[in-house]
Amino acid sequence: MDVAVQGTANLINRWRVRAGIRSIAADGAHETCVIFSGGATGSGATEAQLMAGYAKSVLAFDGTVLLEDQSATTWENITNVIPLLEDVDRIKIASQPAHALKARAYLRRQRPDLAEKLVRADDYRPGEWMVVKPLLALYGLWTLRGLKAEERKISL
């Protein structure tokens, strides 16, 4: 897939892409497909297009990329990628840690059978983002407030 994009991925999306790419490298999977999910962020390229463009042009990712560019929420991210996950062996959701936890919980709600294929991604590293981590943690807790207590566990 050729990804030509006008615009730049923001700081958070660049972090998400790096976490996704290093999650692939962590287990050396050769037939890995990366799905970037996210709809319009205003005028111009979608979030998925911006992240794919960053992966290809800046991180030199040359693997298979699929785009889901219609979603506006995390719930929709999961809903819209489910058809792309039907026949996979393993699923890694890589993002900012609280966002990834929320997405995994949503996958468990929508498709428990697919959630059984979840494996750990390399999206949390101690010391990463130390300056802003307290703010991100507070924001993450606020966004997770709608999850049940058992959904907040990181079990994989």
Coordinates of C-alpha atoms in Angstrom, one line a residue:
M1 CA 0.0 0.0 0.0
D2 CA 1.3 3.4 -0.9
V3 CA 0.6 6.0 1.7
A4 CA 0.9 9.6 0.5
V5 CA -0.5 12.0 3.1
Q6 CA -0.8 15.7 3.6
G7 CA -0.3 16.6 7.2
T8 CA 1.6 15.3 10.2
A9 CA 0.7 12.8 12.9
N10 CA 0.4 14.6 16.3
L11 CA 2.6 13.7 19.3
I12 CA 0.2 11.1 20.7
N13 CA -0.3 9.4 17.4
R14 CA 3.4 9.3 16.8
W15 CA 3.8 7.6 20.2
R16 CA 1.0 5.1 19.2
V17 CA 2.7 4.3 16.0
R18 CA 6.1 3.7 17.6
A19 CA 4.4 1.5 20.2
G20 CA 2.8 -0.5 17.5
I21 CA 5.9 -0.9 15.4
R22 CA 8.0 -2.0 18.4
S23 CA 5.3 -4.4 19.4
I24 CA 5.9 -6.2 16.1
A25 CA 9.6 -6.2 16.5
A26 CA 9.3 -7.6 20.0
D27 CA 8.2 -11.0 18.7
G28 CA 9.7 -10.9 15.2
A29 CA 6.4 -11.9 13.4
H30 CA 6.9 -12.0 9.7
E31 CA 3.3 -12.0 8.5
T32 CA 2.1 -9.2 10.7
C33 CA -0.4 -6.8 9.4
V34 CA -0.7 -3.4 11.1
I35 CA -4.1 -1.8 11.2
F36 CA -4.2 2.0 11.8
S37 CA -7.6 3.1 13.0
G38 CA -9.1 6.7 13.2
G39 CA -11.3 8.9 11.2
A40 CA -11.2 12.6 10.3
T41 CA -9.5 15.0 12.6
G42 CA -10.7 18.1 10.8
S43 CA -10.0 18.9 7.2
G44 CA -7.5 16.8 5.4
A45 CA -6.1 13.3 6.1
T46 CA -7.7 11.0 8.6
E47 CA -5.9 9.9 11.8
A48 CA -5.3 6.4 10.3
Q49 CA -3.7 8.0 7.2
L50 CA -1.5 10.2 9.2
M51 CA -0.3 7.3 11.4
A52 CA 0.3 5.1 8.4
G53 CA 2.2 7.9 6.7
Y54 CA 4.4 8.3 9.8
A55 CA 5.1 4.6 10.0
K56 CA 6.1 4.4 6.4
S57 CA 8.0 7.6 5.8
V58 CA 9.6 8.3 9.2
L59 CA 9.9 4.8 10.8
A60 CA 10.5 3.1 7.4
F61 CA 7.9 0.4 8.2
D62 CA 7.6 -1.7 5.0
G63 CA 5.1 -4.3 6.2
T64 CA 1.4 -4.7 5.4
V65 CA -0.8 -1.8 6.4
L66 CA -4.6 -1.7 6.5
L67 CA -6.6 1.5 7.3
E68 CA -9.8 2.0 9.1
D69 CA -10.6 5.6 8.6
Q70 CA -14.2 6.1 9.6
S71 CA -14.2 5.9 13.4
A72 CA -14.5 8.9 15.7
T73 CA -14.4 7.1 19.1
T74 CA -12.5 4.2 20.6
W75 CA -15.7 2.1 20.6
E76 CA -16.0 2.8 16.8
N77 CA -12.3 1.9 16.4
I78 CA -13.0 -1.5 17.7
T79 CA -16.3 -2.0 15.9
N80 CA -14.8 -1.0 12.6
V81 CA -11.7 -3.2 12.8
I82 CA -13.5 -6.3 13.9
P83 CA -14.1 -7.4 10.2
L84 CA -10.3 -7.1 9.7
L85 CA -9.6 -9.3 12.7
E86 CA -11.8 -12.3 12.0
D87 CA -9.1 -14.7 10.7
V88 CA -6.0 -13.6 12.6
D89 CA -4.1 -15.7 15.0
R90 CA -3.1 -13.0 17.5
I91 CA -4.3 -9.5 18.3
K92 CA -2.1 -6.7 19.8
I93 CA -3.7 -3.4 20.6
A94 CA -1.0 -0.8 20.9
S95 CA -1.6 2.8 21.9
Q96 CA -1.2 5.0 24.9
P97 CA -1.5 2.5 27.8
A98 CA -4.9 3.7 29.2
H99 CA -6.3 4.0 25.7
A100 CA -5.1 0.5 24.8
L101 CA -6.7 -0.9 28.0
K102 CA -10.0 0.7 27.1
A103 CA -9.8 -0.7 23.5
R104 CA -9.1 -4.2 24.8
A105 CA -12.1 -3.9 27.2
Y106 CA -14.3 -2.8 24.3
L107 CA -13.1 -5.8 22.2
R108 CA -14.0 -8.1 25.1
R109 CA -17.5 -6.5 25.2
Q110 CA -18.1 -6.6 21.5
R111 CA -16.4 -9.9 20.6
P112 CA -15.3 -12.1 23.5
D113 CA -14.2 -14.8 21.0
L114 CA -11.8 -12.4 19.3
A115 CA -10.6 -11.0 22.7
E116 CA -9.3 -14.5 23.5
K117 CA -6.7 -13.8 20.8
L118 CA -5.3 -10.8 22.6
V119 CA -1.6 -10.8 23.5
R120 CA 0.4 -8.1 25.2
A121 CA 1.7 -5.2 23.1
D122 CA 4.9 -3.2 23.9
D123 CA 3.0 0.0 24.6
Y124 CA 4.2 0.6 28.1
R125 CA 7.8 1.2 29.1
P126 CA 8.9 2.4 32.5
G127 CA 10.3 5.9 32.3
E128 CA 8.8 6.7 28.9
W129 CA 7.1 10.1 28.9
M130 CA 8.1 10.8 32.5
V131 CA 7.4 14.5 32.3
V132 CA 3.8 14.2 31.2
K133 CA 3.0 10.7 32.6
P134 CA 1.1 12.1 35.7
L135 CA -1.2 14.1 33.4
L136 CA -1.6 11.2 31.0
A137 CA -2.4 8.9 34.0
L138 CA -5.1 11.3 35.3
Y139 CA -6.6 11.6 31.8
G140 CA -6.5 7.9 31.4
L141 CA -8.3 7.3 34.6
W142 CA -10.9 9.8 33.6
T143 CA -11.5 8.1 30.3
L144 CA -11.7 4.7 31.9
R145 CA -14.4 5.7 34.4
G146 CA -17.1 3.9 32.3
L147 CA -15.4 0.5 32.5
K148 CA -16.4 -2.0 35.1
A149 CA -13.7 -2.9 37.7
E150 CA -13.0 -6.3 36.1
E151 CA -12.4 -4.6 32.7
R152 CA -9.7 -2.3 34.2
K153 CA -7.4 -5.3 34.8
I154 CA -4.6 -5.8 32.3
S155 CA -5.1 -9.6 32.1
L156 CA -4.1 -11.2 28.8

